[in-house]
């Protein structure tokens, strides 16, 4: 309403001014016998009327221009990102849609570049949001300087940008733009006085004229490639067929996991851990397997990462924990010797972070009736170091009487800052990579020696993983490692392959090269690749 009234005012002023001038002119020229004073007044009124008319006309012109400007501004705001002034996400998709059509029509190549700044969160958190905003503006400018005017640079959200480069002849031209951007990013940015190098990872999706992918598919593929670039620290990565299959495979696994959990397709295999000094079975490590309806029996390397990313790891972990406790309890019933063995169960990061985890462990023990001292929980070293706050959870578990083992010891950040917490830990598991490298690398021998010495001082048990031959067995024994696990003794097997009466009796080492050893059936013993 107010706008309409405002827009009407210059018109009224103009009209009034013109009318006044007209009256003055009529009086001046039509009325004959005017006195000198009347003549003067008429002239003054005429001049003021003309001035009023001119002001009204100018005002009207200005108001019209302003309205038009406002309209343009509103439209611009709807299509652009307020912080950087770049094209926003919906506009980018509209542009991409148009570009795909043009590429088909003109037989040209089109590139979609998905960028994500590395460590942006660190800068934002440490230097403040103003610095973060400033950085995003600088980055926007840099991106625009790397492309042609006809290309599109858009802010996708947060610290993510999508660049559309169009009208190109070859794939190489698209990649050249990605390289150009990386080069530009290698120059330091000056942010509030300090120079910062801000790097980015770029995923590239290339669309040729015969491509049937929709705009959203291209952006998704570029995003997948960006993830790859970030993982490989390669700067940029181009989406290819292999990645497409990986994505499809991953989506399949994700979907099947939900079904697999509901339909109880997960089973637990057990791999013996032997006490080579005492020449007897020490215990088992429980390792999860998936009896997939179409893929067959698959190992954890294929699905654990997906389970972790999709938040399903806790459910799988709990299932393995309960199953392993129940199995150990069953064996206790069947053989007195079984009561001396330990059952090791792997604990994933998500489980450790769950405040409810100690209660879940307590419940599994109570439900199965297993003696807590027979249970050992294995946690990867990096997970412990990354989550020192999870240590209170560990303390609660330790209080139950359960043992704790540090898995893949020596491969992680090996920050010994948690050494003081070692009173909670009962076992160190030397990673298979050190066992493998023993023959070739003097360093591995030195590391194993150091781990053994440290374990002795702290009164910890040391288990070597992935022992595959007698050569390794004797070298490890000479280094003072008494507990071993590996294909030399047995691959992980299903529980029904394990005969408690023969396995748990103190009958010496159950080795593959031992003629008295049970040959595990091929289906169950399918060796799983170590991740
Ligand atoms: P890990 O805890 O280091 O388990 C040992 C892995 O080495 C197992 O692989 C085992 O089958 C394999 N292995 C044992 N001896 C040998 C050998 O002599 N040679 C070779 N090449 N490999 C050997 P698997 O079963 O495929 O498990 C891979 C990883 O998946 C495990 O590594 C563990 O980190 C994880 N995982 C398995 N089950 C579970 C589970 O129930 N929960 C959690 N959180 N992780 C699990
Ligand atoms: Ca383990
Ligand atoms: Ca391990």
Tab-separated table of N, CA and C and ligand atoms in Angstrom, residues 285 287 346 378 407-408 429 465, ligand 2:
chain	number	residue	atom	x	y	z
A	285	UNK	N	39.526	-65.830	19.301
A	285	UNK	CA	39.033	-64.500	18.934
A	285	UNK	C	37.762	-64.711	18.110
A	287	UNK	N	35.227	-63.599	15.384
A	287	UNK	CA	35.284	-62.744	14.193
A	287	UNK	C	33.985	-62.891	13.404
A	346	UNK	N	35.984	-58.244	19.448
A	346	UNK	CA	36.377	-56.901	18.976
A	346	UNK	C	35.302	-55.864	19.305
A	378	UNK	N	38.723	-56.482	22.662
A	378	UNK	CA	39.836	-55.954	21.865
A	378	UNK	C	39.459	-54.603	21.270
A	407	UNK	N	44.388	-53.814	20.288
A	407	UNK	CA	44.487	-54.520	19.009
A	407	UNK	C	45.375	-53.738	18.043
A	408	UNK	N	45.951	-54.446	17.089
A	408	UNK	CA	46.802	-53.837	16.047
A	408	UNK	C	47.856	-52.935	16.681
A	429	UNK	N	48.186	-56.791	21.362
A	429	UNK	CA	48.234	-57.669	20.195
A	429	UNK	C	49.123	-57.046	19.128
A	465	UNK	N	49.834	-61.615	16.016
A	465	UNK	CA	48.751	-61.977	15.088
A	465	UNK	C	49.309	-62.370	13.726
B	2	LIG	CA1	41.052	-58.220	16.879
